[in-house]
Coordinates of C-alpha atoms and ligand atoms in Angstrom, one line a residue:
X1 CA 21.3 -6.3 4.5
X2 CA 19.0 -6.3 1.9
X3 CA 19.0 -5.1 -1.9
X4 CA 20.4 -1.6 -2.9
X5 CA 19.7 1.7 -4.5
X6 CA 17.5 0.9 -8.1
X7 CA 19.7 1.6 -11.0
X8 CA 18.5 4.8 -12.4
X9 CA 16.5 5.9 -9.3
X10 CA 16.6 9.9 -10.5
X11 CA 15.0 9.1 -13.7
X12 CA 12.7 6.8 -12.8
X13 CA 11.3 8.6 -10.0
X14 CA 11.4 11.7 -12.4
X15 CA 9.4 9.8 -15.3
X16 CA 7.2 8.2 -13.1
X17 CA 6.0 11.5 -11.6
X18 CA 5.6 12.8 -15.5
X19 CA 3.5 10.1 -16.1
X20 CA 1.1 10.4 -13.2
X21 CA 0.7 14.3 -13.3
X22 CA 0.0 14.1 -17.0
X23 CA -1.3 11.0 -18.1
X24 CA -2.6 8.4 -15.1
X25 CA -3.6 11.2 -12.9
X26 CA -4.2 15.2 -14.2
X27 CA -6.8 15.8 -11.5
X28 CA -3.7 15.7 -9.2
X29 CA -3.1 19.0 -10.6
X30 CA 0.4 20.9 -11.4
X31 CA 3.2 19.5 -9.5
X32 CA 7.3 19.9 -9.6
X33 CA 9.0 16.8 -10.4
X34 CA 12.3 17.9 -10.7
X35 CA 11.5 19.8 -6.9
X36 CA 9.6 16.9 -5.8
X37 CA 13.1 14.2 -6.5
X38 CA 15.1 17.1 -4.8
X39 CA 13.1 17.1 -2.0
X40 CA 12.7 13.6 -1.4
X41 CA 16.8 13.0 -2.4
X42 CA 17.6 15.4 0.7
X43 CA 15.5 13.1 3.2
X44 CA 18.2 10.3 2.5
X45 CA 21.1 11.3 0.6
X46 CA 24.6 11.4 3.3
X47 CA 22.4 10.4 5.7
X48 CA 23.0 6.9 8.1
X49 CA 20.1 4.9 6.4
X50 CA 18.9 3.5 9.6
X51 CA 18.5 6.8 11.2
X52 CA 15.6 8.2 8.6
X53 CA 12.4 9.4 10.4
X54 CA 8.6 9.4 9.6
X55 CA 8.9 13.0 10.2
X56 CA 12.0 13.6 7.3
X57 CA 9.4 12.4 5.0
X58 CA 7.0 15.1 5.4
X59 CA 8.2 18.3 3.1
X60 CA 8.1 15.8 0.5
X61 CA 4.4 14.0 1.1
X62 CA 3.3 17.8 1.8
X63 CA 4.5 19.0 -1.6
X64 CA 3.0 15.8 -3.5
X65 CA -0.2 15.6 -2.1
X66 CA -3.4 15.7 -3.8
X67 CA -7.4 15.0 -3.4
X68 CA -8.4 11.3 -3.1
X69 CA -11.9 10.6 -4.2
X70 CA -14.6 10.0 -2.0
X71 CA -14.7 5.7 -2.1
X72 CA -12.0 5.0 -4.1
X73 CA -9.7 4.4 -0.9
X74 CA -8.6 0.9 -0.3
X75 CA -6.3 -0.5 2.3
X76 CA -4.5 -3.9 2.1
X77 CA -2.6 -6.1 4.5
X78 CA -0.8 -9.3 2.5
X79 CA -2.6 -9.1 -0.7
X80 CA -0.6 -6.0 -2.1
X81 CA 0.1 -7.6 -5.4
X82 CA -3.7 -8.9 -6.3
X83 CA -5.0 -5.4 -4.7
X84 CA -2.4 -3.4 -7.3
X85 CA -4.0 -5.7 -10.3
X86 CA -7.6 -5.2 -8.9
X87 CA -7.0 -1.5 -8.7
X88 CA -5.6 -1.3 -12.6
X89 CA -7.9 -3.6 -14.2
X90 CA -11.5 -1.7 -12.3
X91 CA -9.4 1.4 -12.3
X92 CA -12.3 3.2 -9.4
X93 CA -10.3 2.7 -6.6
X94 CA -6.8 3.8 -5.8
X95 CA -4.3 2.2 -3.3
X96 CA -1.7 4.4 -1.6
X97 CA 0.3 2.7 -4.9
X98 CA -2.2 4.9 -7.3
X99 CA -1.1 8.1 -5.5
X100 CA 1.8 10.2 -6.3
X101 CA 4.0 9.3 -3.9
X102 CA 3.1 5.7 -3.7
X103 CA 3.5 5.4 -7.7
X104 CA 6.7 7.0 -7.5
X105 CA 8.4 4.5 -5.4
X106 CA 6.4 1.7 -6.1
X107 CA 8.7 -1.4 -6.3
X108 CA 12.3 0.7 -5.9
X109 CA 14.8 0.4 -3.1
X110 CA 16.9 3.6 -2.0
X111 CA 19.2 4.8 0.4
X112 CA 21.9 7.2 1.2
X113 CA 25.0 6.6 3.1
X114 CA 26.3 8.8 6.2
X115 CA 30.4 9.2 3.7
X116 CA 28.9 10.5 0.9
X117 CA 26.2 12.2 -0.9
X118 CA 26.1 9.1 -3.3
X119 CA 23.1 7.1 -2.9
X120 CA 24.3 3.8 -2.0
X121 CA 23.6 1.0 -5.0
X122 CA 25.3 -1.7 -3.4
X123 CA 23.1 -2.2 0.0
X124 CA 20.4 -1.2 1.8
X125 CA 18.9 -1.9 5.1
X126 CA 16.6 -4.9 5.0
X127 CA 13.2 -4.4 6.0
X128 CA 13.5 -5.5 9.7
X129 CA 17.4 -5.1 10.0
X130 CA 16.6 -1.2 12.1
X131 CA 13.2 0.3 12.5
X132 CA 13.5 3.8 11.0
X133 CA 15.1 2.4 7.6
X134 CA 14.6 4.6 4.5
X135 CA 11.8 2.7 2.9
X136 CA 10.2 1.9 6.0
X137 CA 9.9 5.2 7.4
X138 CA 8.5 5.9 3.9
X139 CA 5.6 3.8 3.8
X140 CA 4.7 4.0 6.6
X141 CA 4.7 7.9 7.0
X142 CA 3.1 7.8 3.6
X143 CA 0.3 5.5 5.2
X144 CA -0.6 7.8 7.7
X145 CA -1.1 10.6 5.0
X146 CA -3.0 8.1 2.9
X147 CA -5.7 6.8 5.8
X148 CA -6.3 10.4 7.1
X149 CA -7.3 11.4 3.6
X150 CA -10.4 8.2 3.5
X151 CA -13.8 9.2 2.5
X152 CA -16.9 7.4 1.7
X153 CA -16.8 3.6 1.7
X154 CA -13.7 2.1 1.7
X155 CA -12.6 -1.1 1.5
X156 CA -9.9 -3.9 3.3
X157 CA -8.4 -6.4 1.1
X158 CA -7.1 -9.4 3.8
X159 CA -5.7 -12.5 3.2
X160 CA -7.4 -15.6 4.6
X161 CA -4.8 -18.2 4.1
X162 CA -1.8 -16.0 5.8
X163 CA 0.4 -18.4 7.2
X164 CA 0.1 -15.8 10.4
X165 CA -3.3 -14.4 11.1
X166 CA -4.9 -12.1 8.2
X167 CA -5.4 -9.0 10.4
X168 CA -2.1 -8.6 11.9
X169 CA -1.8 -5.3 14.5
X170 CA 1.4 -5.1 13.9
X171 CA 1.4 -4.5 10.2
X172 CA 1.1 -1.3 8.5
X173 CA -2.8 -1.5 8.0
X174 CA -3.1 -3.0 11.5
X175 CA -0.4 -0.1 13.4
X176 CA -1.1 2.8 11.4
X177 CA -3.6 2.8 9.0
X178 CA -6.5 1.7 11.1
X179 CA -5.8 3.9 13.5
X180 CA -5.7 7.2 11.5
X181 CA -9.5 7.0 9.7
X182 CA -11.7 9.4 10.2
X183 CA -15.2 7.9 11.5
X184 CA -16.6 11.8 10.3
X185 CA -15.2 10.9 6.7
X186 CA -15.9 7.1 6.4
X187 CA -19.5 6.2 5.9
X188 CA -18.5 2.5 5.7
X189 CA -16.1 0.0 5.7
X190 CA -16.0 -3.1 3.6
X191 CA -13.9 -6.3 4.1
X192 CA -12.9 -8.3 1.3
X193 CA -11.1 -11.5 2.6
X194 CA -9.2 -13.4 -0.4
X195 CA -8.3 -16.9 0.4
X196 CA -5.8 -18.3 -1.8
X197 CA -7.1 -20.5 -4.6
X198 CA -5.1 -23.3 -3.9
X199 CA -4.7 -22.5 -0.3
X200 CA -6.2 -23.5 2.7
X201 CA -9.3 -21.0 4.4
X202 CA -7.4 -20.2 7.6
X203 CA -9.5 -17.7 8.1
X204 CA -13.5 -15.7 7.5
X205 CA -15.7 -13.1 8.3
X206 CA -16.4 -13.3 11.8
X207 CA -13.2 -15.9 12.2
X208 CA -9.8 -15.1 14.1
X209 CA -8.0 -11.8 13.8
X210 CA -10.8 -11.1 11.1
X211 CA -13.7 -11.4 14.3
X212 CA -10.8 -9.1 16.7
X213 CA -10.7 -6.4 13.5
X214 CA -14.6 -6.5 13.4
X215 CA -14.9 -5.8 17.3
X216 CA -11.9 -3.1 17.1
X217 CA -14.1 -1.2 13.8
X218 CA -17.4 -1.3 15.8
X219 CA -15.8 0.1 19.2
X220 CA -14.6 3.0 16.8
X221 CA -18.2 3.6 15.6
X222 CA -17.6 2.3 12.1
X223 CA -20.2 1.1 10.2
X224 CA -18.8 -2.1 8.3
X225 CA -19.6 -5.5 6.8
X226 CA -17.5 -8.6 5.3
X227 CA -17.6 -10.5 2.5
X228 CA -15.5 -13.9 2.0
X229 CA -14.0 -14.6 -1.7
X230 CA -15.3 -11.4 -3.2
X231 CA -15.6 -12.6 -6.6
X232 CA -14.8 -9.5 -9.0
X233 CA -11.1 -10.2 -6.9
X234 CA -11.7 -13.8 -7.1
X235 CA -11.6 -13.8 -11.1
X236 CA -8.3 -12.3 -11.3
X237 CA -6.6 -14.8 -9.1
X238 CA -8.3 -16.9 -11.3
X239 CA -6.4 -16.0 -14.1
X240 CA -3.5 -18.3 -13.4
X241 CA -6.1 -21.1 -12.7
X242 CA -8.8 -21.2 -14.8
X243 CA -9.7 -24.7 -14.2
X244 CA -10.0 -24.4 -10.7
X245 CA -13.3 -25.4 -8.6
X246 CA -13.8 -21.9 -7.5
X247 CA -13.3 -20.2 -11.2
X248 CA -16.0 -22.2 -12.9
X249 CA -18.4 -19.8 -14.2
X250 CA -20.9 -22.7 -14.7
X251 CA -20.2 -25.6 -12.1
X252 CA -21.6 -28.6 -14.0
X253 CA -22.5 -30.6 -11.0
Ligands
CV1_301 N1 1.8 -0.3 2.2 BR1 6.1 -1.8 -2.3 C1 2.7 -0.7 3.1 N2 3.7 -1.5 2.7 C2 4.0 -1.1 1.3 C3 3.5 -0.8 0.3 C4 2.3 0.3 0.6 N3 1.4 0.6 0.3 N4 3.8 -0.7 -1.1 C5 4.8 -1.7 -0.7 N5 4.6 -2.0 0.9 P1 2.3 -6.5 4.5 P2 1.3 -4.5 5.4 C6 6.1 -2.9 0.9 O1 1.9 -7.2 3.4 O2 -0.3 -4.2 6.5 C7 0.4 0.7 3.1 C8 6.8 -2.8 2.4 O3 8.0 -3.8 2.3 O4 2.4 -7.1 6.1 O5 2.4 -4.1 6.4 C9 -0.5 -0.2 1.7 O6 -1.0 1.5 2.1 C10 5.8 -3.5 3.3 O7 6.7 -4.7 4.0 O8 1.2 -5.5 4.8 C11 -1.7 -0.9 2.8 O9 -2.6 -1.0 3.0 C12 5.5 -4.5 2.2 O10 5.3 -4.0 0.9 C13 -0.9 -1.6 3.9 O11 0.4 -0.5 4.1 C14 4.0 -4.8 2.7 O12 3.6 -5.6 4.1 C15 0.3 -2.9 3.7 O13 1.2 -2.7 4.9

């Protein structure tokens, strides 16, 4: 079992919603944050937390929908924290977590219980405990909506030091987002393969699972390019390891 519903979930979700539409992204337009919360809560309250489907979230996702500017879509796998930090700094990309739905729920836990209309603040299913758990179905469903909207030049940030593979067909990126990208809306796809500074360089552009992804993109008819250790993102990694040799602005030798 995993952690229970985040304490004060209602206040956090409604507060984040108002922060988002009022301050962070007024371009999202008018939304009724209280109604959004009620619609969200009705998806999982009074229900078995392992029987929440992707479809159950559709009314909530539709109500929260807003435009994503062309060229701002950025996908990630095993690089979530780094990608969010990059997005918060440069502000010219908008990952799912910087859209209204993702912003409202990022980092939170939530689930209900069949026996009561109270949310379960004690325990929720762990991510891999059951396929249709409240959180997993949300991120999958939100990822479909997000991927369908991508247009212009799209970015994908993958982990070149992954213990498994950088591109995993079973990940949300590999199994959901990739298949929902629209060739007619997207002009090109840029892959950024980021190695951990002190990790091993296991995979790179054109190598291993990245090569498989490149072939898949080609077959689908996308124009794409690939950059190893894209410097602006690497400089964020460097904040925690400024003395690392990859972080030297003027290498001495
Ligand atoms: N996405 Br807090 C997927 N999972 C998310 C997201 C999110 N936006 N936000 C959170 N999670 P992994 P992936 C949680 O690193 O390829 C979307 C989930 O608990 O293997 O499966 C994004 O748009 C999930 O288990 O990446 C992104 O492009 C874990 O973080 C893509 O789906 C991410 O697992 C990433 O999903």
